[in-house]
Structures are given as C-alpha cells and as structure tokens.
XYZ file of C-alpha atoms in Angstrom:
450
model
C 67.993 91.702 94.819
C 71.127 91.056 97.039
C 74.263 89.841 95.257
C 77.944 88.869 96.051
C 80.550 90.645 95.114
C 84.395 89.436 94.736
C 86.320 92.754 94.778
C 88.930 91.168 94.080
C 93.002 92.264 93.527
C 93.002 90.398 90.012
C 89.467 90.600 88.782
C 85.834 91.398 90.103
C 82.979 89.489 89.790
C 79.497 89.287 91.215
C 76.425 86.847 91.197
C 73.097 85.937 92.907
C 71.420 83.070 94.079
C 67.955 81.839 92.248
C 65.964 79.102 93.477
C 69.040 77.509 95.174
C 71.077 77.929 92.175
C 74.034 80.144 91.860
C 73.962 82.500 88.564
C 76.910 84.281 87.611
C 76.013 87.516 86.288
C 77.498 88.684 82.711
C 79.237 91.939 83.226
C 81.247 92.470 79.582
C 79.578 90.717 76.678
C 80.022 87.246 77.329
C 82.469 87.806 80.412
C 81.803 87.362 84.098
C 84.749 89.021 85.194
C 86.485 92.356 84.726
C 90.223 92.900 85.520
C 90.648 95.200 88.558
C 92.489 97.634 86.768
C 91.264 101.373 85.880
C 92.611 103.814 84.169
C 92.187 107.875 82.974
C 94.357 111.057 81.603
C 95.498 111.812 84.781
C 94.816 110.707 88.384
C 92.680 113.572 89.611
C 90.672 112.602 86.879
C 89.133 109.884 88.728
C 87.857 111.620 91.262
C 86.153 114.719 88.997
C 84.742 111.950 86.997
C 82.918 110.942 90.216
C 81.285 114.382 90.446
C 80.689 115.672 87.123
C 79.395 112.272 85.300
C 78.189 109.833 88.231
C 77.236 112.714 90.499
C 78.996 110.703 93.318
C 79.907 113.241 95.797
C 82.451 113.218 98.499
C 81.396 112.085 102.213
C 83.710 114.729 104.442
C 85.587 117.681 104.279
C 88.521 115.849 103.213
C 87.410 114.656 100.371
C 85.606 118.280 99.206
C 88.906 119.591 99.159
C 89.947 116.688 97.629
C 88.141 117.472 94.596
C 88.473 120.563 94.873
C 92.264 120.407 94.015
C 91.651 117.788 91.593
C 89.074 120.360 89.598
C 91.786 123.048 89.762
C 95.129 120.341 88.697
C 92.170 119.123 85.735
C 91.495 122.951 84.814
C 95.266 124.028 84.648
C 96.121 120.897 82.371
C 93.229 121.939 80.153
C 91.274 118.615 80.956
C 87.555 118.123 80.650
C 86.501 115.560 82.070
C 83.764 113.040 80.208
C 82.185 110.055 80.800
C 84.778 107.896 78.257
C 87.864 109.345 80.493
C 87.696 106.763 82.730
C 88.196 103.040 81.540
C 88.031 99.474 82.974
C 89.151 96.503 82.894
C 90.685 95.322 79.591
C 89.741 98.508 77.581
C 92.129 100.145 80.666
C 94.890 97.495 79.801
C 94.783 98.470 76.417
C 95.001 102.219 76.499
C 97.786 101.933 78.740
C 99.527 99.506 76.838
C 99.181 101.772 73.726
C 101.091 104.524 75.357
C 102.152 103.450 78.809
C 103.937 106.893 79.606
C 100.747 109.393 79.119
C 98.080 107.489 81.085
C 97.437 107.274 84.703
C 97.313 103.132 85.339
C 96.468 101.131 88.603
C 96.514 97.657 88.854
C 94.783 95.906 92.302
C 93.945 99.076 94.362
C 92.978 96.538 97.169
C 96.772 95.765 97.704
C 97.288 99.369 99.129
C 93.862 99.843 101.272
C 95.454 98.381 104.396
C 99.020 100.280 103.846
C 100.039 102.405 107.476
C 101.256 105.874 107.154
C 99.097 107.324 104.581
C 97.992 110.971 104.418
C 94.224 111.616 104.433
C 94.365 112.410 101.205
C 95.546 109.384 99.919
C 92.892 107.953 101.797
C 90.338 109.507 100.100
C 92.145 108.807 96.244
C 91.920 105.420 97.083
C 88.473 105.662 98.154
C 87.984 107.311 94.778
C 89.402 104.706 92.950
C 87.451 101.884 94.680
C 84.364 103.800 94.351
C 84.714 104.365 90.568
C 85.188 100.640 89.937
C 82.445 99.375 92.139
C 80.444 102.114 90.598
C 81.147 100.727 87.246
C 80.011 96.466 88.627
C 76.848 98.363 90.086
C 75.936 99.737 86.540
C 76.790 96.865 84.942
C 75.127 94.415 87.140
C 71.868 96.378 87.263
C 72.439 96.786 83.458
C 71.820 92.866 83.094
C 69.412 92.275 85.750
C 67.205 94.596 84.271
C 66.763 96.290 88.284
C 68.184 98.258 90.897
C 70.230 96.244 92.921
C 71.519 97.858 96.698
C 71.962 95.100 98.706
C 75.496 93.121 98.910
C 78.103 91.122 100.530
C 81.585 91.851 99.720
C 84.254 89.406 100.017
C 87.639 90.670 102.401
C 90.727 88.477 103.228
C 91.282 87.383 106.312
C 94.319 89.776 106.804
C 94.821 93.123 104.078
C 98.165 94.221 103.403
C 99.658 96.252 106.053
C 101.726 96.856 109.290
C 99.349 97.887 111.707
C 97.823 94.003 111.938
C 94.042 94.518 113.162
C 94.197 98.255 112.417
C 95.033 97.783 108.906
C 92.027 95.378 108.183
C 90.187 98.103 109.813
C 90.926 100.509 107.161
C 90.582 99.065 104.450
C 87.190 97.381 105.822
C 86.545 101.087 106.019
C 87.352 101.935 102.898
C 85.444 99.260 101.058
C 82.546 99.827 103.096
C 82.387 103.959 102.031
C 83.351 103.403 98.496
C 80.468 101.110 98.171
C 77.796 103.040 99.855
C 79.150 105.930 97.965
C 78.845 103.585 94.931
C 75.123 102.880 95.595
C 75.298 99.613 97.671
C 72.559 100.699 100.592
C 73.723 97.689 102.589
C 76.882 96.314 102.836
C 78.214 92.930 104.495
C 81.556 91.413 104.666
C 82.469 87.656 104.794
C 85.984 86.228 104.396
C 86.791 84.991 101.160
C 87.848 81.592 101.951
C 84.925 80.966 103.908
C 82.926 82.383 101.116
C 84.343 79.813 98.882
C 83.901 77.014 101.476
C 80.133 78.016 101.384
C 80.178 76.898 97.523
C 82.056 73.428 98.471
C 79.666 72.888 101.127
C 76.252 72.656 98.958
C 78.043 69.784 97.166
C 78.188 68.106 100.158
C 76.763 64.818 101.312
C 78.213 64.434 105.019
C 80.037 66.750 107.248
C 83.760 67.129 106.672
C 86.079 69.168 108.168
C 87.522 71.097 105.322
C 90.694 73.533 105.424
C 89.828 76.362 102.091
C 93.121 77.179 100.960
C 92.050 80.621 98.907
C 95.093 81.619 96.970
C 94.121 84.982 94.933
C 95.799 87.701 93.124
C 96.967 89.516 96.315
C 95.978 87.060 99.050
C 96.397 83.853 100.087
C 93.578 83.118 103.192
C 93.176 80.055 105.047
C 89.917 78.428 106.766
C 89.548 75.262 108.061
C 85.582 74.770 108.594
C 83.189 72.288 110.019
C 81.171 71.791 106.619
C 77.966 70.055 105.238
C 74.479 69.544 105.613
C 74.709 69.743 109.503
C 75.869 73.410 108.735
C 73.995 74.263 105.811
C 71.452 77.190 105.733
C 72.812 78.445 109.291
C 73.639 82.726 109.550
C 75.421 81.271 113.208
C 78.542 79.968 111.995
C 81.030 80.618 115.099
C 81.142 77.242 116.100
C 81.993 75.861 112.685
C 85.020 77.811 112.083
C 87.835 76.224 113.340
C 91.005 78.383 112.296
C 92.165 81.494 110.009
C 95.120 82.501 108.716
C 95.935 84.918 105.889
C 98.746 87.465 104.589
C 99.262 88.967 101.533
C 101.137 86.456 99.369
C 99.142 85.452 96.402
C 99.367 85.348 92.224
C 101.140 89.006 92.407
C 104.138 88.092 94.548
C 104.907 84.939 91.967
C 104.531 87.508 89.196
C 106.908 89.805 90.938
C 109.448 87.090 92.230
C 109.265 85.763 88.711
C 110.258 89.370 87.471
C 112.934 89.938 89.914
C 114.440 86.960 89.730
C 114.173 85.522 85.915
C 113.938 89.151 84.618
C 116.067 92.132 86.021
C 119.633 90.845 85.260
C 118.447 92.149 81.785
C 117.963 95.685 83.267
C 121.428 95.740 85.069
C 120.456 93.501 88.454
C 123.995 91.871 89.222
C 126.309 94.159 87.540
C 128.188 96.912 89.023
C 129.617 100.303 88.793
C 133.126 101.191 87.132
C 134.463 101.844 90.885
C 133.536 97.560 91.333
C 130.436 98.791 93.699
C 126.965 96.933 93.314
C 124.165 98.583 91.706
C 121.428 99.152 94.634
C 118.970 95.975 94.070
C 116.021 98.256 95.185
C 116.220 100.118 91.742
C 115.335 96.506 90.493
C 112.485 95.655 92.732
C 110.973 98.898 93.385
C 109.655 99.483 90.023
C 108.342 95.873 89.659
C 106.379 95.879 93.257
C 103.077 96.892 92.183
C 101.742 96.309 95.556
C 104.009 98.431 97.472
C 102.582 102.427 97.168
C 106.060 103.617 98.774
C 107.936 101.595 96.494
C 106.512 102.493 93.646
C 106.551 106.098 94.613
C 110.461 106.094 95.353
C 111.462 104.270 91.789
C 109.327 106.721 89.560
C 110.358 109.937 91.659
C 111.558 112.411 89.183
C 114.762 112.851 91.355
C 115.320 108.602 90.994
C 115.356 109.467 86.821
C 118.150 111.677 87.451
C 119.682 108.679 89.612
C 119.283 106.191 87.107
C 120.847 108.832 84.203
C 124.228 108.582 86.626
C 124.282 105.001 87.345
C 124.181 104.437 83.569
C 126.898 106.843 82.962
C 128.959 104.953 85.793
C 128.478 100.851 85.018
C 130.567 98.584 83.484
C 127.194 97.340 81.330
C 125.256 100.595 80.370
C 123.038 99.435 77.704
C 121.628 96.924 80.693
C 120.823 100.022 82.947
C 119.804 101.848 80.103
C 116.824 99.795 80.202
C 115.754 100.146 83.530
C 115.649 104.372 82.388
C 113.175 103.283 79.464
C 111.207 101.420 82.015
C 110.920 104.773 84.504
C 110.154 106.796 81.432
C 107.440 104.246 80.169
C 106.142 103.558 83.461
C 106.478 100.319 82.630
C 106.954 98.175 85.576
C 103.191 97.137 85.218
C 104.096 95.476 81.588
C 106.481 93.532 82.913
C 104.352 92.077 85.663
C 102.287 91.252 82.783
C 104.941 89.239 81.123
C 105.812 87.424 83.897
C 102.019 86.492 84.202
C 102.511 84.859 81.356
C 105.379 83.407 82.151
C 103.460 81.680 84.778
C 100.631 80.547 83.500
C 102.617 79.086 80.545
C 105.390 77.669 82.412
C 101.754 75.606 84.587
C 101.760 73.580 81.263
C 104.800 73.426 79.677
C 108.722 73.435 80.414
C 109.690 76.334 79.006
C 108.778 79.789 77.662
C 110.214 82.503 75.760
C 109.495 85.219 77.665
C 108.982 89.279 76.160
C 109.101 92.499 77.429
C 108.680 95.327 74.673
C 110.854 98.533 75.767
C 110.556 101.843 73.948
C 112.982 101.226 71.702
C 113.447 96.867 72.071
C 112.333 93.522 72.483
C 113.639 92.227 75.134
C 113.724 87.997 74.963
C 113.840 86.137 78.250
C 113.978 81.877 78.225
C 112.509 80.916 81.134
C 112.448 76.882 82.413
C 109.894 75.794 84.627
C 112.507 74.814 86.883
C 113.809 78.193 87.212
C 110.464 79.956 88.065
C 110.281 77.231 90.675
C 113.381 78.409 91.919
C 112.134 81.888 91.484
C 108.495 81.866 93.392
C 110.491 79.296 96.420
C 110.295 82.893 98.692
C 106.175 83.205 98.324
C 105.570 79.201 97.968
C 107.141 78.941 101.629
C 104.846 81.545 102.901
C 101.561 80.181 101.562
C 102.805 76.588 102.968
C 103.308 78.189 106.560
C 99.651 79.534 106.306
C 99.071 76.435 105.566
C 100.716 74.640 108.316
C 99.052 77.180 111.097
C 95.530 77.287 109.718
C 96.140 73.114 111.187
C 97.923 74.043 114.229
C 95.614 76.516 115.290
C 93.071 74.242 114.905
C 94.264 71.084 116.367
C 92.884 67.930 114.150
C 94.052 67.103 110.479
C 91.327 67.964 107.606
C 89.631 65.428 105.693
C 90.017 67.228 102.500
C 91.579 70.335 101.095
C 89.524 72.595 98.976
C 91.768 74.684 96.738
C 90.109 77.663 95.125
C 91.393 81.249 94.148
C 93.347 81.793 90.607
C 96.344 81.343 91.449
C 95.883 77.776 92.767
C 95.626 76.473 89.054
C 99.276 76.855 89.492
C 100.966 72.553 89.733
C 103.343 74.066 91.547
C 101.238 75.540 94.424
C 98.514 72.119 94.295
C 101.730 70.163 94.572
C 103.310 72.402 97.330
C 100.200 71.846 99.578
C 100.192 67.896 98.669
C 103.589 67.480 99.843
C 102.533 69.051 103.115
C 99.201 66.483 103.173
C 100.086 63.480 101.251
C 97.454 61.446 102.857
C 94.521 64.488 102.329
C 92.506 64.400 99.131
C 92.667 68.032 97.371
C 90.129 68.839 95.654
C 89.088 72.367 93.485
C 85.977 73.555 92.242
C 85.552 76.786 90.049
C 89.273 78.415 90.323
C 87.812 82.313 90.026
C 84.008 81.763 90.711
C 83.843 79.763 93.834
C 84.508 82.840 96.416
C 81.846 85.034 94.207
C 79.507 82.099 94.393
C 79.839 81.679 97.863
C 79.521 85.456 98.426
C 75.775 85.430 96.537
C 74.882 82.498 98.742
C 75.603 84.337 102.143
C 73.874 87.470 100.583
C 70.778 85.291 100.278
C 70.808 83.910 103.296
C 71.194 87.270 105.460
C 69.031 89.794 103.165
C 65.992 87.800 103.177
C-alpha cells in the first residue's frame, strides 16, 4: 500500500488514500504526528543503533568507516548500544529536557540536508539520522496497517536550506531519497509540499480556480500558484497547471529564533558591554539559539568558545547576565529556549501578552512578552515570506482567486494578516493547518503507484 509521507522540519506524518478518502494513519496512541526530533547517549549512537538493532547497513565505503569509528568512539565510552537508546519524538523531548547536558539532541535534521561545505562524513551522520527516524514512521505505520508498506511519496520544499541554489536541493533530495530506501521504502517519489497541499484543496473543489498555496512550515515557507479543480483532477501531467514557485527557508523556526534573539537575549548579556566600554560580540547571542545553522551551532558550543565566554564574564560591566549565556553552553540549552519562544508564539496568536520562562541550571528566568513586541520581533522573517509571496504572483503574471494557507505556522494572525494586507481583495482560506501537505502527499501516492 503506497502512502504519503510529510518529513517534515517540525513533525512527521503519513497517510493513505481509501476509496477516495484520505485516512490519516495513527502513529503514537491517539497521535498522527511525531515531533522530528531524535535523540540517544551519544551521537555515534545513532548510527550503531542502525546496525546492531535494525540491521540497516551502510550503502558505501564512507559510511562503513563511518560506523566503524562510531563502534570504536561507542566501545571506548563503554556504550552498548540497545534498542531503547534511541528515542523519538516527545519521549526524545523529554529525556533531553531531564538532563539537557548528557544527551545527544537534534531538532529538524531537514534544516541542515541542503547546507554547502560539508565533509562526507557529515553526510553520511545526517543520512543516519534521517534514516533512523523514517525507520521508526515505517515501523510504526506498518505497525497500524497491519502490512508491509514500501511504496511512498515524500514531500520536499521547493528550495532546502543552502548556498549552492539547485545543488543544494540536489543533496538533500539525495539524502532523503537513500535514507529512505535504506529505511525500507522500495520506491520513492518526491512532490513539492505546497503543491501537495494544493492537491487536498483541490478535491473540495467545484470549478477551476487559480489558487496561490502559501505553505508556511517549521523550516519552510513554499509558494505555488496552481491551475486547480475538477478540470485538473485525477491528472499525473500537471506541467501545464503550475503556474509559479517560490520557496526559501523562512518558516515557524526563524519566528522562534527572532523571537529568542530579540525578546530574549538581553537577559543573557545581548546589549551590554565589556569594562573597556566595547560591545559584547552579538554572534555569542544568536549562535547558540540558531538551531538551523550546523556551523553556528558548532562555533557557540566549541569547547574553546566556553573558555571565551568564562573571560567575557570576568570582563562585563553585568556578569551575572553573561553568566547565563555559560549555563546555557554547559546545558546545551539553546534548544529549550527555542522551545520557550514557541510558546511564546503560539500564546501571544491568542492573547496580548505572555510571561515567558526559560529554566537555567541554577534559575528561572521570567520574560513579559506583548504581542506587539513579537510583532516587532518576527518583522525580519514576516518580510521574507511576504516577498515569496509577492514573486510566486509576479512570476506568474495574473492575480489568484483565492489563497490557500496551510503549513503550522500559518495559524499564526500575524502571518494570515500579513498575506491579507498584500491581497485585500483575495479570499484566504485554510484547511487542515498540519495535515493538508500529508493528505495531499497520500493522494499523489495513489494516483502514481497504481
């Protein structure tokens, strides 16, 4: 049985068409969708736990030696490895929040599968880590269907993250596409996410419309304007329907992290300065917040940057404030206080205020936040999703009869309302915020596998 799959930076989901009907497919108890999060003892834990309990072996010479190291690194540290190592999803949240400093943790590993300048090996972690969380959705789907299920179509933005434009999508493409056959997925299609969502609009359709899918998600925000409706319906030949695309990575983590940066850090030190009057560098500030920069990331929890942080403290004119961004290197924390701002923007989509807070190692840390202010905050990504916007219409030369709005982040007043401004005479409509794309997905894998 084919099914679509939503790999998706914020959660995964999957589903499969019946009789014309779309079902959603239950992959945690009562859940259809599990946080795309993992996490394990250490990192070369992942990629043993491939071998040893899902007797997923690697595809090339890199990746033999690839485990081989990560055998060796697991031996030394007296690790070994078993099938409860490795968790996902919430129960991954949890453990790390428990004890944030003695886990390995990764939010969104699709944010960094487009990223230029990467080793081989990092390459083939990453294909690790994609392949142990697809691994997990196969078992789990096939778990509820009762069957084997090989047969899928993945959903991809219309742009990854990355530098090297076509040659990034390439990559990751690449990377999805091995980690899943790895994972047990014999056949494996791709299909843009906002036209996967635009799929789902279209079976509610009574007429054609031409519809521009505005598909903000976790790490993306894609754009498709589409010829859509019965006229279209049912068709694998799509070309002439599609109008425009535009994408870029802007989506619900850069309003987490903009929210961080700019509502949060002045209570780790951002803004202050050194004895000598000199600023404190505002990368310490963003780097460890910037979940979806690998380099970033890398240079803040560097065990040479601890020792950097140790000597700003000793030099600013507000140590206890830089004394917290040490607790958050120590903690590897950066990931909790994406979480907070999370909050702070979901609860700020329904009321004016929130109190936001981040628990150190050794404080609470209690942020007010106005609605007004995260406005102010998220204005940097808000722009960018408008200009996709703006040149998903240009490139395609006519205004839209309706915008469909789909992806979790457009729940968000602030984003419906930034779109509006830009069409105040287009109807916006939404459908199912997080299942749309998924269902859209299961429809095209019907379609194509028949």
């Amino acid at each position: 049985m084919p099914i679509g799959f939503d790999y998706g930076t914020a959660n995964c989901s999957v589903a499969k068409l019946v009789n014309g009907d779309v079902q959603a497919i239950r992959l945690v108890g009562d859940d259809y969708y599990i946080p795309s999060t993992l996490c394990a003892p250490t990192s070369e834990v992942v990629s043993e736990y491939l071998f040893r309990v899902l007797n997923i072996k690697p595809h090339d010479t890199v990746g033999e030696n690839f485990l081989r190291r990560a055998i060796r690194l697991n031996d030394e540290e007296g690790i070994d490895v078993r099938a409860d190592d490795v968790k996902f999803g919430h129960e991954a949240l949890s453990l790390y929040l428990e004890d944030p400093k003695d886990v390995y943790y990764v939010k969104s590993p699709k944010s960094f599968l487009g990223a230029m300048g990467l080793r081989d090996m990092q390459l083939t972690f990453f294909e690790d880590l994609v392949c142990a969380m697809m691994a997990n959705i196969r078992a789990k789907t096939e778990q509820a269907l009762g069957q084997e299920v090989t047969q899928t179509v993945i959903g991809r933005p219309v742009n990854f993250l990355g530098r090297g434009g076509e040659e990034s999508n390439i990559q990751a493409e690449g990377i999805l596409r091995r980690a899943a056959n790895r994972a047990g997925f014999k056949d494996v299609e791709f299909q843009f996410e906002p036209v996967a969502a635009g799929l789902e609009y279209e079976a509610s359709l009574t007429e054609d419309k031409n519809v521009l899918v505005v598909d903000i998600g976790g790490g993306t925000t894609d754009c498709s304007f589409l010829r859509m409706g019965p006229g279209w319906a049912g068709k694998q030949d799509r070309q002439d329907s599609l109008l425009a695309h535009s994408g870029q990575m802007v989506g619900g983590n850069d309003l987490d992290i903009f929210t961080a940066f700019k509502r949060f850090m002045s209570e780790f030190g951002m803004g202050t300065q050194t004895l000598g009057g000199l600023d404190i560098p505002t990368t310490q500030f963003w780097n460890p917040i910037a979940i979806n920069d690998v380099q970033a990331q890398r240079k803040f929890y560097a065990h040479d940057n601890l020792k950097l942080l140790r000597n700003l403290v000793k030099e600013s004119q507000q140590p206890d404030k830089l004394g917290r961004l040490v607790e958050l290197h120590q903690g590897t924390m950066g990931y909790a206080v994406i979480r907070e701002a999370e909050q702070t923007k979901i609860a700020l989509g329904e009321q004016e205020s929130y109190q936001a807070q981040i628990q150190l190692l050794n404080e609470t840390v209690s942020i007010p936040v106005l609605k007004s202010q995260m406005e102010e905050a998220i204005a940097i990504p808000t722009g960018k999703i408008q200009a996709l916007v703006d040149e998903a219409i240009k490139q395609s030369g006519i205004q839209p009869d309706v915008v469909y709005m789909t992806g979790g982040s457009a729940r968000s007043p602030i984003l419906t309302g930034a779109v509006q401004a830009m069409l105040p005479n287009t109807p916006i409509v939404s459908g199912n915020y997080f299942g749309s794309v998924t269902a859209g997905l299961a429809r095209w894998a019907d379609l194509i596998y028949r």
